[in-house]
Amino acid sequence: MLRRPLPLAILIFALAQALFMIRLSVPHQFVFDEVHYVPAARALITLAGPMNIEHPLLGKWLISLGIRLFGDTPFGWRFPSTVAGSVTVVSLFATVWLMTGRLRPALVAVALTLLGFTVYVQSRIAMLDGFMLAFLMAAIAMAAWTMRRGGWWRWTLVAVLLGCAVGCKWLAAPYIAFAAGALVILKRGDARRFPGIRPLPAIALLGAVSVATYLATFAPAFFYASEPLTLASLIPFQLTMYERQTQVLPPHLYQSNWWTWPLLIRPIWYLYEPADGAQRGILFLGNPAIMWSGLVAVAACWIGWVRSGSTRLFAAAWLWTGSLALWAVIPKSLGFYYYYYPASVFIVIAIVAALDHWRERTRNWDVALIAVTAALAIYFYPILSAQALPDAGAFRRWTWFTTWV
């Protein structure tokens, strides 16, 4: 095992950050849901009053921090998302390194994540999903470290990070239950895991700290000039948010069902219009080589777990499966492919876990997969990064299926 991973982790963070910041200000206009979140972030700066109340405040506050630091410009709106993307990549590196105990699969995971399209696109737009996943991936990495080293302070930090993830978007809430279940299952399988931590007190602490952290993210709302929150209205306000989240919305051109997301049946165009003097597009789509091969890897992880009882294979398979299965029960009237964002990252963990488990049989498969994904990344790059396109019909070059239009 790599004895000093921190210098390498810092290098990975720097490389990811540099990649995400290239031409970050293009286009110089709102892209997709930035039209909702940037005005809400501006309102948080002035504490004018509630906006975009269907979502918690933390992600919008982070966008406002970028505006405070770099000005009310596209760079300022989007810079915090680049940091969130870099944190996601580094946390994935740490998770796989701790899971496998080997450097190669951890670096393969980094390469596949950077070439997988979804983290790249989401790290260059002022939306909430990138912040949610950054906190969530950091919590997973910290939980993996806690499993090895123990320490109540580490487990407390897991709870804080999960509370922050929920403070960005409610989608993270079920992962608190996932963390509690994982602690019980892993501790029961081997008492040496999570040394010094007892399950019942740990679950109580997880719940109390994560909920307290989540509620604390509403602190700015107590200072609004208009309609400020109070301690008496904080909990009832959560019901108002729930009503907004579950309202029935009119049909949307890019809506899709959750079971179609792993198959890449209906991705979503964040942008396709003239901008900055040229036709430009941003397609939120997972790299087909990763998304489709990942389905085989998930199946292999489940089969391998049944046959060997490997907790690594179970964890890798469950992260992806649980993330997708949530959408079968979440009461949303419309679904969109970008809801698949966490699972599109977790599928990388399944790939590297499977390749590592059967590494004697799959030697150099990781190199071949990286080569294919890199070729596809170069091919799709113009419509991932809002490059200038020759004309309005240029999308046909990249839309392999009619459902991608």
Coordinates of N, CA, C and O in Angstrom, one line a residue, residues 24 33 61 64 69 102 112 114 119 136 139 149 160 171 181 194 203 213 253 264 271 276 288 301 317 344 347 354 403:
L24 N -13.6 28.1 -18.4 CA -14.8 27.9 -17.5 C -15.9 29.0 -17.8 O -17.1 28.7 -17.5
D33 N -29.9 25.0 -15.3 CA -30.5 25.4 -14.1 C -29.7 26.5 -13.3 O -30.1 26.9 -12.2
W61 N -25.4 28.8 -1.2 CA -24.4 29.6 -0.4 C -23.0 29.4 -1.0 O -22.2 30.4 -1.1
S64 N -22.7 31.5 -4.0 CA -22.6 32.9 -3.6 C -21.2 33.2 -3.1 O -20.7 34.3 -3.3
L69 N -16.0 36.0 -4.1 CA -14.5 36.0 -4.3 C -14.1 36.5 -5.7 O -13.1 37.2 -5.8
R102 N -4.5 -0.9 -2.9 CA -3.5 -0.9 -4.0 C -3.6 0.5 -4.7 O -4.7 1.0 -4.9
L112 N -10.7 7.1 -15.0 CA -12.1 6.8 -15.5 C -13.1 7.9 -15.1 O -14.0 8.3 -15.9
L114 N -12.3 11.1 -14.5 CA -12.0 12.3 -15.3 C -12.5 12.2 -16.7 O -12.8 13.2 -17.4
V119 N -18.7 14.0 -14.4 CA -18.0 14.9 -13.4 C -17.4 16.1 -14.1 O -17.5 17.2 -13.5
L136 N -20.8 14.0 -0.3 CA -21.1 12.6 -0.2 C -19.9 11.7 -0.4 O -19.7 10.8 0.4
A139 N -17.6 11.9 2.5 CA -18.1 11.1 3.7 C -17.8 9.7 3.5 O -17.5 9.0 4.4
R149 N -9.2 2.7 10.8 CA -8.5 3.3 11.9 C -9.4 3.5 13.1 O -8.9 3.8 14.2
V160 N -21.1 14.8 9.9 CA -21.1 16.2 9.5 C -21.1 16.3 7.9 O -21.9 17.1 7.4
L171 N -31.5 14.6 -1.9 CA -31.2 13.3 -2.5 C -30.2 12.6 -1.6 O -30.2 11.3 -1.6
G181 N -26.4 1.3 8.0 CA -26.5 -0.1 7.7 C -25.2 -0.7 7.4 O -24.9 -1.8 7.8
F194 N -13.9 -0.8 12.1 CA -14.4 0.4 12.9 C -13.9 0.2 14.4 O -14.7 0.2 15.3
I203 N -24.7 4.9 15.6 CA -25.9 5.2 14.8 C -26.6 6.4 15.4 O -27.1 7.3 14.7
T213 N -26.4 19.2 11.7 CA -25.6 19.9 10.6 C -26.5 20.4 9.5 O -26.4 21.6 9.1
L253 N -39.4 18.3 -22.2 CA -38.8 17.7 -23.4 C -37.7 16.6 -23.1 O -37.6 15.6 -23.8
L264 N -28.3 4.8 -21.0 CA -28.1 6.1 -21.8 C -29.1 6.3 -22.9 O -28.8 6.7 -24.0
L271 N -27.2 22.8 -22.8 CA -27.1 24.0 -23.7 C -27.1 23.5 -25.2 O -26.4 22.5 -25.5
D276 N -22.0 33.4 -27.3 CA -20.7 33.9 -27.5 C -20.3 33.9 -28.9 O -19.1 33.6 -29.3
P288 N -20.0 6.3 -22.8 CA -20.6 5.0 -23.1 C -19.8 3.8 -22.7 O -20.3 2.8 -22.2
C301 N -19.8 -7.9 -9.7 CA -19.6 -7.6 -8.3 C -20.6 -8.4 -7.4 O -20.3 -9.0 -6.4
A317 N -21.0 -2.9 -5.4 CA -22.2 -3.2 -6.1 C -23.4 -2.4 -5.4 O -24.3 -1.9 -6.1
S344 N -23.4 7.5 -11.7 CA -22.5 7.5 -12.8 C -21.0 7.5 -12.3 O -20.1 7.2 -13.0
I347 N -20.4 3.9 -10.4 CA -20.2 2.7 -11.3 C -18.7 2.5 -11.6 O -18.3 1.4 -11.8
A354 N -14.2 -4.8 -9.5 CA -14.2 -6.1 -10.3 C -12.9 -6.4 -10.9 O -12.4 -7.5 -10.8
T403 N -33.0 9.2 -29.6 CA -33.4 9.7 -28.3 C -32.3 10.6 -27.7 O -32.6 11.2 -26.6

